[in-house]
Every structure is written in structure tokens, then in C-alpha cells.
Amino acid sequence: MITAGCDVGSLTSKAVILKDGRILKTAIIKSRPKPADSAVEVMNQALSQAGLSMGDISSCVGTGYGRDRIPFVSDTATEIACHGRGAHWLVPSARTVIDIGGQDCKAIRLDAGGGMLKFTANDKCASGTGRFLEVMARLLGIELSEIGGMSAESKSPITLASACTVWAQADVIQHLNNRVPVADIAAGINNAMAARMAIIVNGIGCERDVVMTGGVAKNAGVVAALEKMLGLRIKRISRSDPQLAGAIGAALIAVDREKGGAA
Amino acid sequence: MIVAGCDIGSLTAKAVIMENGQIASSAVIRAKPAPEDSAREVMELALSSMKASPGDISKCVGTGYGRKHIPFVNAVESEIVCHARGAVWQVPTARTVIDIGGQDAKAIRVDESGGVVRFVYNDKCASGTGRFLEIISDALDIRLEDLGDIASKSEKRITLSNQCVVFAETEIISLVNEGAEIPDIIRALHSAVANRAASLARGIVVENDVVMTGGVARNSGMFAALGAALGVSLKSVDNPQINGALGAALIAADTA
């Protein structure tokens, strides 16, 4: 059985093709203005790498911000459901999943079977979401992927005066004008990001093992700062790219639903 | 007796000079990077327009964000106290003062003598402050002072779904790309800022009469939106932007 998951986020779109419980191919692209275009492009990329066509996919589940506008899906599932399912598959011992999206931040508590116990999400405020880091990287004139590594180079990280993305920008500009090393500013930004995430995660109670999904999981500076704030080690995802967790979960849910339908 | 108040805000600096209980002169300038410079310049401007010199002022009180850096003041007072005092002097029936500044918003309940009963303050989140209006007017290349007139041309009510300034900016750009009319967008922007300020104000229980102070009150669209958001008929003050400096001058007169 070949299934697919398509996760159309605000910043990136992801596709995963699963065959008999194994990841066959994956793709990640920057999202286009129209979710339908993102979905078609990312899915075609994964399909062509796998040497497959849409007809070979028995079912495809869509998720993410743009899930209701994906033309080819058989079904949709919430991001919370997909991230929970994907994280459990990637790290079966995971009991707390922290997912940072391009414009939200979610924390999900799972039981031993991967079932969702509770969750919390912030999508009201840009602080603590991928958008915060995106705005800051642009301000520093560096790539989003570069900001995470800079914490390690910093000897004295700055402290941002405000969690608000708008006020923090003014603060960062002032530090840049005062010729504070960019690494120290980047480290301060990573710490501020982690501090905001820690508040959200602590809201539902953090239980081991803790995993992080989404693109920010690849930001070493944020992960290290968050570990310090939570006082525990975050289990690394090695089986696949943490950014793909939602799409993997969607593809697994496609399998579940097919099996459920057949039974 | 001549007294003065000087209010150094994040965006503008204001000075008020009072002579025998009346406003003799006032000035508003854009704030400079150094608060000392803003203070000197705005006070010189106010003094020169009434042909007075610094030596004529018997007492000066400073307030605002940069109040600790004003070189010539005799005393400083918090913005809350100054806004309360200024608002009740301008509108004696005022019992709630809502002040929207460039980087904060305050709601103050006041008594009949201009004393502070209780207050609430937001400087943690840019939403509900003048900065929200600034960022969007910049993005749309509209002058801040034109927002009110533009909003008055709105024919269709639209609502922003985001409260966060960062997310709202993206939403507004999408609305523009989708062909929404600018006046409708600006009216929606005013409502978003007003709703946020109104929910702050409800925290202290809004009591009539309600006055709006701060530079944002000069925007007729914001004035209308805040009244609608609170469901009250807002009282206007003649000089919303200099209200804090006026309060400072009144406090200077008390102790001169």
C-alpha cells in the first residue's frame, strides 16, 4: 500500500510518500502564495523522485494551514493530530511534542500508544513562532538556517527587552547600531524564542520524552536554550527530518483510515 | 506665575507653558534620538512662541518615557498621573482616560479632582498602540495623519482576523493583493487597534465620561473606532497630544 501526506504550511510545504510502513520519498519547498500551487508542486516533486504518479497513491491526507485547499487529497487531518501521530512514529517514547510552525507554536501530550492526551497552541501572537525567527533573521541579514548555529559562537548573548516581535525588532536594531556582535544578538534571539516556547509547553506540563518537530527543531541554539529552560534533554529525531513530522503523520493517518475503512 | 510641563515620548516630545492657570503656549516635535535634545528643542519652541525665556519659568515638571533625561526640570511625575490630571482639567466630567501612545496604551480611572483611582497599562505588545498604525501606514505608503480621512471613505465593513501586528501586516498585504479597498482596510485597522485598547480599558471598568488622549486621538477614524469598540460616546479634548505635558504643568503649578 502506498499512501501520501501533504502538509501545506505558511512558510514551507512538505510531502511524504509511504510504502508499507517505510518512507519512500519526501520533499520540502517554500510555500507559494496559493496553497493549491504549493501542494501540487511539492507532491509532484516527491512523486517524480519516487518514479511514481498520483495514480499510484491509494490515499493522501492533507494537513497544515492550507489543508482545505489541496486539490488532490482524499481527506484532511488537523496539524495537532498529524504532528502527534508523526512524532510517535519517529520516536515511540515521545510523550510531549513541541511543534513550531511558521506562524504558530503547539505543544501536544501523548500517551504510550501515541494517542493525544491534551494540547495547547499559540497562533495569536508571532512571538514564539517561526515568524519571530524569520523576521529576526531578515533583520540580521542572515539566512533562517544560519541563526541556530550562531548561539554556539556567542560569549555574551544579549537579552531582548520584550517578547513582542515588533518591540524586539527595535531592540535588535539598537544592538546592531551599538555594534554588538551578530552572534551575540542571534543567541539572544534564540534564547527569547526558547523562553516563549517554554511558557507554552509548561502550560500543559512537560513529560519525558520530549521531542521537537517542525523546522525550528533544526535550530541548535533554540533547542539548547529550551533544554536549559525545561531542565531536560530533548530527544533528537534521527529517523527523518523533524520538519516532515506533520506530513509523515498525515501519510500514517491515510494508512490508518484505509485499514479502518477495509475492516 | 509661569510654569511648564515637558513630556518626552518615544515618537514625539511635547511642552506646555501655563501662565496664571491658562495655557500660554505649547509645542510638539518629533522626538530626537537623545531625549535631552528633544526636551531642549521643544521647550525652546514653546518659549519662543510666547516670547519668554527659560528664566521666566518658576517650575517645570517632566514626564514621559524620557523624563529622567530632561536637563531642566525641577521634578518628574509618571505619565499616568500627568494624563489623569490633564484630562480632568480639559474635561472636568472625565472619569476614564484612554491614552494611546506611540509604544504603549493606558486606561486610567480618575476622580473629580484629577487623581488616579486605578489604571492599566500595556507596553508588552505592539497591538493596541500607535505603533500598529505606524507599521501599517508605512507598509501601505500612507501618511499617518491621513489615516482618518481615508477611513472616512470606507463603504464596506471588513474585519482583520489577526490581532498581532506582525500577522496583521501580512493579512493586510494579502487583502491589498486581493483587491480590497484601502479605505475599508484602514477602517478595519482602526477597529483592530481600538478593540485591543478597549479590552485593556475594560479591565478597569470603564465609567463615563470617557476621554481619549494621546496623539492617536487626533486620528478621527481611531476616535470613532474606540467609541464604537467601547459602546460609549467618547468626549474629545481640544489638545489630546499635549495632555500629558499639560498635566505635568498643572502639577508644577500645584507645587510652585
PDB file of N, CA, C and O in Angstrom, chain A residues 22-83:
ATOM      1  N   ARG A  22       7.217   2.304   5.363  1.00  0.00           N
ATOM      2  CA  ARG A  22       8.551   2.894   5.203  1.00  0.00           C
ATOM      3  C   ARG A  22       8.430   4.182   4.397  1.00  0.00           C
ATOM      4  O   ARG A  22       7.599   4.266   3.494  1.00  0.00           O
ATOM      5  N   ILE A  23       9.321   5.153   4.722  1.00  0.00           N
ATOM      6  CA  ILE A  23       9.309   6.392   3.936  1.00  0.00           C
ATOM      7  C   ILE A  23       9.999   6.117   2.605  1.00  0.00           C
ATOM      8  O   ILE A  23      11.157   5.684   2.562  1.00  0.00           O
ATOM      9  N   LEU A  24       9.258   6.365   1.518  1.00  0.00           N
ATOM     10  CA  LEU A  24       9.819   6.145   0.185  1.00  0.00           C
ATOM     11  C   LEU A  24      10.541   7.410  -0.283  1.00  0.00           C
ATOM     12  O   LEU A  24      11.722   7.391  -0.575  1.00  0.00           O
ATOM     13  N   LYS A  25       9.834   8.503  -0.334  1.00  0.00           N
ATOM     14  CA  LYS A  25      10.429   9.779  -0.763  1.00  0.00           C
ATOM     15  C   LYS A  25       9.747  10.921  -0.026  1.00  0.00           C
ATOM     16  O   LYS A  25       8.586  10.806   0.391  1.00  0.00           O
ATOM     17  N   THR A  26      10.499  12.030   0.064  1.00  0.00           N
ATOM     18  CA  THR A  26       9.943  13.223   0.710  1.00  0.00           C
ATOM     19  C   THR A  26      10.339  14.464  -0.087  1.00  0.00           C
ATOM     20  O   THR A  26      11.267  14.408  -0.900  1.00  0.00           O
ATOM     21  N   ALA A  27       9.652  15.541   0.144  1.00  0.00           N
ATOM     22  CA  ALA A  27      10.024  16.823  -0.487  1.00  0.00           C
ATOM     23  C   ALA A  27       9.620  17.974   0.421  1.00  0.00           C
ATOM     24  O   ALA A  27       8.624  17.889   1.149  1.00  0.00           O
ATOM     25  N   ILE A  28      10.423  19.027   0.399  1.00  0.00           N
ATOM     26  CA  ILE A  28      10.121  20.268   1.136  1.00  0.00           C
ATOM     27  C   ILE A  28      10.348  21.434   0.183  1.00  0.00           C
ATOM     28  O   ILE A  28      11.397  21.503  -0.455  1.00  0.00           O
ATOM     29  N   ILE A  29       9.360  22.311   0.061  1.00  0.00           N
ATOM     30  CA  ILE A  29       9.546  23.518  -0.761  1.00  0.00           C
ATOM     31  C   ILE A  29       9.100  24.745   0.043  1.00  0.00           C
ATOM     32  O   ILE A  29       8.392  24.615   1.040  1.00  0.00           O
ATOM     33  N   LYS A  30       9.514  25.905  -0.408  1.00  0.00           N
ATOM     34  CA  LYS A  30       8.996  27.150   0.163  1.00  0.00           C
ATOM     35  C   LYS A  30       7.566  27.317  -0.341  1.00  0.00           C
ATOM     36  O   LYS A  30       7.296  27.086  -1.517  1.00  0.00           O
ATOM     37  N   SER A  31       6.656  27.679   0.548  1.00  0.00           N
ATOM     38  CA  SER A  31       5.252  27.786   0.119  1.00  0.00           C
ATOM     39  C   SER A  31       5.053  28.928  -0.875  1.00  0.00           C
ATOM     40  O   SER A  31       5.693  29.968  -0.793  1.00  0.00           O
ATOM     41  N   ARG A  32       4.181  28.676  -1.846  1.00  0.00           N
ATOM     42  CA  ARG A  32       3.778  29.684  -2.850  1.00  0.00           C
ATOM     43  C   ARG A  32       2.627  30.500  -2.251  1.00  0.00           C
ATOM     44  O   ARG A  32       1.999  30.064  -1.281  1.00  0.00           O
ATOM     45  N   PRO A  33       2.283  31.617  -2.903  1.00  0.00           N
ATOM     46  CA  PRO A  33       1.156  32.387  -2.372  1.00  0.00           C
ATOM     47  C   PRO A  33      -0.137  31.567  -2.300  1.00  0.00           C
ATOM     48  O   PRO A  33      -0.924  31.731  -1.373  1.00  0.00           O
ATOM     49  N   LYS A  34      -0.353  30.682  -3.282  1.00  0.00           N
ATOM     50  CA  LYS A  34      -1.582  29.880  -3.252  1.00  0.00           C
ATOM     51  C   LYS A  34      -1.288  28.467  -2.730  1.00  0.00           C
ATOM     52  O   LYS A  34      -0.458  27.765  -3.293  1.00  0.00           O
ATOM     53  N   PRO A  35      -1.994  28.045  -1.672  1.00  0.00           N
ATOM     54  CA  PRO A  35      -1.761  26.710  -1.092  1.00  0.00           C
ATOM     55  C   PRO A  35      -1.908  25.589  -2.124  1.00  0.00           C
ATOM     56  O   PRO A  35      -1.153  24.613  -2.080  1.00  0.00           O
ATOM     57  N   ALA A  36      -2.847  25.735  -3.057  1.00  0.00           N
ATOM     58  CA  ALA A  36      -3.044  24.681  -4.062  1.00  0.00           C
ATOM     59  C   ALA A  36      -1.779  24.501  -4.903  1.00  0.00           C
ATOM     60  O   ALA A  36      -1.374  23.369  -5.200  1.00  0.00           O
ATOM     61  N   ASP A  37      -1.135  25.620  -5.271  1.00  0.00           N
ATOM     62  CA  ASP A  37       0.093  25.546  -6.070  1.00  0.00           C
ATOM     63  C   ASP A  37       1.213  24.868  -5.274  1.00  0.00           C
ATOM     64  O   ASP A  37       1.967  24.056  -5.817  1.00  0.00           O
ATOM     65  N   SER A  38       1.316  25.220  -3.992  1.00  0.00           N
ATOM     66  CA  SER A  38       2.348  24.618  -3.138  1.00  0.00           C
ATOM     67  C   SER A  38       2.150  23.111  -3.078  1.00  0.00           C
ATOM     68  O   SER A  38       3.111  22.335  -3.205  1.00  0.00           O
ATOM     69  N   ALA A  39       0.902  22.700  -2.865  1.00  0.00           N
ATOM     70  CA  ALA A  39       0.584  21.286  -2.699  1.00  0.00           C
ATOM     71  C   ALA A  39       0.945  20.497  -3.953  1.00  0.00           C
ATOM     72  O   ALA A  39       1.618  19.456  -3.881  1.00  0.00           O
ATOM     73  N   VAL A  40       0.531  21.006  -5.105  1.00  0.00           N
ATOM     74  CA  VAL A  40       0.786  20.307  -6.367  1.00  0.00           C
ATOM     75  C   VAL A  40       2.293  20.211  -6.607  1.00  0.00           C
ATOM     76  O   VAL A  40       2.826  19.148  -6.929  1.00  0.00           O
ATOM     77  N   GLU A  41       2.994  21.319  -6.390  1.00  0.00           N
ATOM     78  CA  GLU A  41       4.432  21.335  -6.662  1.00  0.00           C
ATOM     79  C   GLU A  41       5.201  20.384  -5.738  1.00  0.00           C
ATOM     80  O   GLU A  41       6.041  19.612  -6.207  1.00  0.00           O
ATOM     81  N   VAL A  42       4.907  20.427  -4.448  1.00  0.00           N
ATOM     82  CA  VAL A  42       5.688  19.595  -3.525  1.00  0.00           C
ATOM     83  C   VAL A  42       5.365  18.111  -3.727  1.00  0.00           C
ATOM     84  O   VAL A  42       6.251  17.255  -3.660  1.00  0.00           O
ATOM     85  N   MET A  43       4.098  17.818  -4.027  1.00  0.00           N
ATOM     86  CA  MET A  43       3.727  16.417  -4.229  1.00  0.00           C
ATOM     87  C   MET A  43       4.335  15.889  -5.522  1.00  0.00           C
ATOM     88  O   MET A  43       4.859  14.758  -5.553  1.00  0.00           O
ATOM     89  N   ASN A  44       4.330  16.703  -6.572  1.00  0.00           N
ATOM     90  CA  ASN A  44       4.944  16.274  -7.832  1.00  0.00           C
ATOM     91  C   ASN A  44       6.437  16.001  -7.656  1.00  0.00           C
ATOM     92  O   ASN A  44       6.982  15.063  -8.240  1.00  0.00           O
ATOM     93  N   GLN A  45       7.082  16.840  -6.824  1.00  0.00           N
ATOM     94  CA  GLN A  45       8.499  16.655  -6.594  1.00  0.00           C
ATOM     95  C   GLN A  45       8.772  15.294  -5.919  1.00  0.00           C
ATOM     96  O   GLN A  45       9.662  14.550  -6.351  1.00  0.00           O
ATOM     97  N   ALA A  46       7.977  14.984  -4.888  1.00  0.00           N
ATOM     98  CA  ALA A  46       8.154  13.703  -4.190  1.00  0.00           C
ATOM     99  C   ALA A  46       7.819  12.531  -5.115  1.00  0.00           C
ATOM    100  O   ALA A  46       8.535  11.519  -5.140  1.00  0.00           O
ATOM    101  N   LEU A  47       6.754  12.670  -5.879  1.00  0.00           N
ATOM    102  CA  LEU A  47       6.336  11.593  -6.799  1.00  0.00           C
ATOM    103  C   LEU A  47       7.398  11.320  -7.852  1.00  0.00           C
ATOM    104  O   LEU A  47       7.750  10.166  -8.118  1.00  0.00           O
ATOM    105  N   SER A  48       7.944  12.392  -8.445  1.00  0.00           N
ATOM    106  CA  SER A  48       8.889  12.178  -9.538  1.00  0.00           C
ATOM    107  C   SER A  48      10.172  11.543  -9.016  1.00  0.00           C
ATOM    108  O   SER A  48      10.786  10.703  -9.688  1.00  0.00           O
ATOM    109  N   GLN A  49      10.579  11.913  -7.787  1.00  0.00           N
ATOM    110  CA  GLN A  49      11.759  11.270  -7.184  1.00  0.00           C
ATOM    111  C   GLN A  49      11.511   9.773  -6.980  1.00  0.00           C
ATOM    112  O   GLN A  49      12.429   8.961  -7.093  1.00  0.00           O
ATOM    113  N   ALA A  50      10.273   9.446  -6.645  1.00  0.00           N
ATOM    114  CA  ALA A  50       9.937   8.041  -6.382  1.00  0.00           C
ATOM    115  C   ALA A  50       9.622   7.291  -7.672  1.00  0.00           C
ATOM    116  O   ALA A  50       9.420   6.075  -7.647  1.00  0.00           O
ATOM    117  N   GLY A  51       9.565   8.029  -8.793  1.00  0.00           N
ATOM    118  CA  GLY A  51       9.208   7.405 -10.066  1.00  0.00           C
ATOM    119  C   GLY A  51       7.754   6.947 -10.093  1.00  0.00           C
ATOM    120  O   GLY A  51       7.412   5.943 -10.707  1.00  0.00           O
ATOM    121  N   LEU A  52       6.921   7.693  -9.372  1.00  0.00           N
ATOM    122  CA  LEU A  52       5.501   7.338  -9.279  1.00  0.00           C
ATOM    123  C   LEU A  52       4.646   8.443  -9.876  1.00  0.00           C
ATOM    124  O   LEU A  52       5.124   9.557 -10.131  1.00  0.00           O
ATOM    125  N   SER A  53       3.380   8.124 -10.083  1.00  0.00           N
ATOM    126  CA  SER A  53       2.427   9.172 -10.461  1.00  0.00           C
ATOM    127  C   SER A  53       1.297   9.164  -9.435  1.00  0.00           C
ATOM    128  O   SER A  53       1.182   8.230  -8.629  1.00  0.00           O
ATOM    129  N   MET A  54       0.488  10.184  -9.477  1.00  0.00           N
ATOM    130  CA  MET A  54      -0.587  10.341  -8.491  1.00  0.00           C
ATOM    131  C   MET A  54      -1.484   9.090  -8.419  1.00  0.00           C
ATOM    132  O   MET A  54      -1.974   8.736  -7.343  1.00  0.00           O
ATOM    133  N   GLY A  55      -1.645   8.450  -9.561  1.00  0.00           N
ATOM    134  CA  GLY A  55      -2.496   7.261  -9.616  1.00  0.00           C
ATOM    135  C   GLY A  55      -1.987   6.094  -8.767  1.00  0.00           C
ATOM    136  O   GLY A  55      -2.751   5.198  -8.405  1.00  0.00           O
ATOM    137  N   ASP A  56      -0.678   6.109  -8.470  1.00  0.00           N
ATOM    138  CA  ASP A  56      -0.105   5.031  -7.660  1.00  0.00           C
ATOM    139  C   ASP A  56      -0.407   5.180  -6.173  1.00  0.00           C
ATOM    140  O   ASP A  56      -0.204   4.244  -5.396  1.00  0.00           O
ATOM    141  N   ILE A  57      -0.843   6.375  -5.779  1.00  0.00           N
ATOM    142  CA  ILE A  57      -1.105   6.650  -4.349  1.00  0.00           C
ATOM    143  C   ILE A  57      -2.538   6.212  -4.043  1.00  0.00           C
ATOM    144  O   ILE A  57      -3.485   6.702  -4.655  1.00  0.00           O
ATOM    145  N   SER A  58      -2.682   5.305  -3.090  1.00  0.00           N
ATOM    146  CA  SER A  58      -4.039   4.825  -2.817  1.00  0.00           C
ATOM    147  C   SER A  58      -4.835   5.849  -2.020  1.00  0.00           C
ATOM    148  O   SER A  58      -6.024   5.994  -2.212  1.00  0.00           O
ATOM    149  N   SER A  59      -4.172   6.559  -1.088  1.00  0.00           N
ATOM    150  CA  SER A  59      -4.866   7.679  -0.471  1.00  0.00           C
ATOM    151  C   SER A  59      -3.857   8.693   0.055  1.00  0.00           C
ATOM    152  O   SER A  59      -2.722   8.349   0.392  1.00  0.00           O
ATOM    153  N   CYS A  60      -4.294   9.937   0.103  1.00  0.00           N
ATOM    154  CA  CYS A  60      -3.423  11.026   0.531  1.00  0.00           C
ATOM    155  C   CYS A  60      -4.193  11.894   1.515  1.00  0.00           C
ATOM    156  O   CYS A  60      -5.326  12.287   1.252  1.00  0.00           O
ATOM    157  N   VAL A  61      -3.573  12.166   2.664  1.00  0.00           N
ATOM    158  CA  VAL A  61      -4.207  13.037   3.665  1.00  0.00           C
ATOM    159  C   VAL A  61      -3.478  14.388   3.673  1.00  0.00           C
ATOM    160  O   VAL A  61      -2.250  14.443   3.639  1.00  0.00           O
ATOM    161  N   GLY A  62      -4.252  15.441   3.696  1.00  0.00           N
ATOM    162  CA  GLY A  62      -3.698  16.795   3.725  1.00  0.00           C
ATOM    163  C   GLY A  62      -3.757  17.367   5.129  1.00  0.00           C
ATOM    164  O   GLY A  62      -4.664  17.065   5.895  1.00  0.00           O
ATOM    165  N   THR A  63      -2.752  18.194   5.458  1.00  0.00           N
ATOM    166  CA  THR A  63      -2.768  18.877   6.756  1.00  0.00           C
ATOM    167  C   THR A  63      -2.109  20.237   6.618  1.00  0.00           C
ATOM    168  O   THR A  63      -1.669  20.621   5.539  1.00  0.00           O
ATOM    169  N   GLY A  64      -2.025  20.941   7.735  1.00  0.00           N
ATOM    170  CA  GLY A  64      -1.398  22.268   7.718  1.00  0.00           C
ATOM    171  C   GLY A  64      -2.421  23.336   7.419  1.00  0.00           C
ATOM    172  O   GLY A  64      -3.573  23.063   7.069  1.00  0.00           O
ATOM    173  N   TYR A  65      -1.926  24.534   7.569  1.00  0.00           N
ATOM    174  CA  TYR A  65      -2.643  25.773   7.340  1.00  0.00           C
ATOM    175  C   TYR A  65      -3.498  25.779   6.055  1.00  0.00           C
ATOM    176  O   TYR A  65      -4.625  26.236   6.037  1.00  0.00           O
ATOM    177  N   GLY A  66      -2.941  25.214   4.968  1.00  0.00           N
ATOM    178  CA  GLY A  66      -3.641  25.283   3.684  1.00  0.00           C
ATOM    179  C   GLY A  66      -4.368  23.993   3.321  1.00  0.00           C
ATOM    180  O   GLY A  66      -4.711  23.766   2.159  1.00  0.00           O
ATOM    181  N   ARG A  67      -4.628  23.122   4.322  1.00  0.00           N
ATOM    182  CA  ARG A  67      -5.113  21.768   4.025  1.00  0.00           C
ATOM    183  C   ARG A  67      -6.448  21.730   3.294  1.00  0.00           C
ATOM    184  O   ARG A  67      -6.729  20.784   2.563  1.00  0.00           O
ATOM    185  N   ASP A  68      -7.272  22.770   3.506  1.00  0.00           N
ATOM    186  CA  ASP A  68      -8.591  22.750   2.856  1.00  0.00           C
ATOM    187  C   ASP A  68      -8.531  23.146   1.385  1.00  0.00           C
ATOM    188  O   ASP A  68      -9.536  23.105   0.692  1.00  0.00           O
ATOM    189  N   ARG A  69      -7.360  23.546   0.912  1.00  0.00           N
ATOM    190  CA  ARG A  69      -7.268  23.955  -0.485  1.00  0.00           C
ATOM    191  C   ARG A  69      -6.342  23.065  -1.301  1.00  0.00           C
ATOM    192  O   ARG A  69      -5.870  23.445  -2.358  1.00  0.00           O
ATOM    193  N   ILE A  70      -6.058  21.870  -0.790  1.00  0.00           N
ATOM    194  CA  ILE A  70      -5.219  20.936  -1.549  1.00  0.00           C
ATOM    195  C   ILE A  70      -6.145  20.160  -2.489  1.00  0.00           C
ATOM    196  O   ILE A  70      -7.085  19.513  -2.023  1.00  0.00           O
ATOM    197  N   PRO A  71      -5.896  20.241  -3.805  1.00  0.00           N
ATOM    198  CA  PRO A  71      -6.874  19.674  -4.731  1.00  0.00           C
ATOM    199  C   PRO A  71      -6.943  18.140  -4.744  1.00  0.00           C
ATOM    200  O   PRO A  71      -8.006  17.580  -4.997  1.00  0.00           O
ATOM    201  N   PHE A  72      -5.828  17.445  -4.456  1.00  0.00           N
ATOM    202  CA  PHE A  72      -5.776  16.003  -4.734  1.00  0.00           C
ATOM    203  C   PHE A  72      -5.960  15.103  -3.526  1.00  0.00           C
ATOM    204  O   PHE A  72      -5.872  13.886  -3.645  1.00  0.00           O
ATOM    205  N   VAL A  73      -6.189  15.662  -2.334  1.00  0.00           N
ATOM    206  CA  VAL A  73      -6.244  14.795  -1.146  1.00  0.00           C
ATOM    207  C   VAL A  73      -7.579  14.060  -1.035  1.00  0.00           C
ATOM    208  O   VAL A  73      -8.613  14.553  -1.478  1.00  0.00           O
ATOM    209  N   SER A  74      -7.508  12.877  -0.410  1.00  0.00           N
ATOM    210  CA  SER A  74      -8.737  12.124  -0.178  1.00  0.00           C
ATOM    211  C   SER A  74      -9.388  12.567   1.127  1.00  0.00           C
ATOM    212  O   SER A  74     -10.570  12.342   1.358  1.00  0.00           O
ATOM    213  N   ASP A  75      -8.581  13.164   2.000  1.00  0.00           N
ATOM    214  CA  ASP A  75      -9.078  13.506   3.324  1.00  0.00           C
ATOM    215  C   ASP A  75      -8.126  14.531   3.954  1.00  0.00           C
ATOM    216  O   ASP A  75      -7.010  14.708   3.472  1.00  0.00           O
ATOM    217  N   THR A  76      -8.574  15.148   5.037  1.00  0.00           N
ATOM    218  CA  THR A  76      -7.667  16.048   5.760  1.00  0.00           C
ATOM    219  C   THR A  76      -7.644  15.651   7.230  1.00  0.00           C
ATOM    220  O   THR A  76      -8.522  14.951   7.715  1.00  0.00           O
ATOM    221  N   ALA A  77      -6.599  16.102   7.932  1.00  0.00           N
ATOM    222  CA  ALA A  77      -6.490  15.888   9.380  1.00  0.00           C
ATOM    223  C   ALA A  77      -5.862  17.142   9.980  1.00  0.00           C
ATOM    224  O   ALA A  77      -5.140  17.871   9.285  1.00  0.00           O
ATOM    225  N   THR A  78      -6.133  17.396  11.263  1.00  0.00           N
ATOM    226  CA  THR A  78      -5.585  18.608  11.882  1.00  0.00           C
ATOM    227  C   THR A  78      -4.077  18.472  12.054  1.00  0.00           C
ATOM    228  O   THR A  78      -3.534  17.360  12.112  1.00  0.00           O
ATOM    229  N   GLU A  79      -3.426  19.596  12.175  1.00  0.00           N
ATOM    230  CA  GLU A  79      -1.978  19.584  12.384  1.00  0.00           C
ATOM    231  C   GLU A  79      -1.623  18.903  13.693  1.00  0.00           C
ATOM    232  O   GLU A  79      -0.607  18.214  13.795  1.00  0.00           O
ATOM    233  N   ILE A  80      -2.460  19.142  14.717  1.00  0.00           N
ATOM    234  CA  ILE A  80      -2.214  18.530  16.038  1.00  0.00           C
ATOM    235  C   ILE A  80      -2.218  17.008  15.891  1.00  0.00           C
ATOM    236  O   ILE A  80      -1.300  16.323  16.362  1.00  0.00           O
ATOM    237  N   ALA A  81      -3.238  16.468  15.221  1.00  0.00           N
ATOM    238  CA  ALA A  81      -3.338  15.013  15.035  1.00  0.00           C
ATOM    239  C   ALA A  81      -2.138  14.492  14.259  1.00  0.00           C
ATOM    240  O   ALA A  81      -1.553  13.453  14.618  1.00  0.00           O
ATOM    241  N   CYS A  82      -1.756  15.186  13.199  1.00  0.00           N
ATOM    242  CA  CYS A  82      -0.655  14.717  12.348  1.00  0.00           C
ATOM    243  C   CYS A  82       0.692  14.800  13.055  1.00  0.00           C
ATOM    244  O   CYS A  82       1.509  13.878  12.952  1.00  0.00           O
ATOM    245  N   HIS A  83       0.917  15.900  13.766  1.00  0.00           N
ATOM    246  CA  HIS A  83       2.207  16.023  14.457  1.00  0.00           C
ATOM    247  C   HIS A  83       2.323  15.001  15.579  1.00  0.00           C
ATOM    248  O   HIS A  83       3.394  14.446  15.817  1.00  0.00           O
TER     249      HIS A  83
END
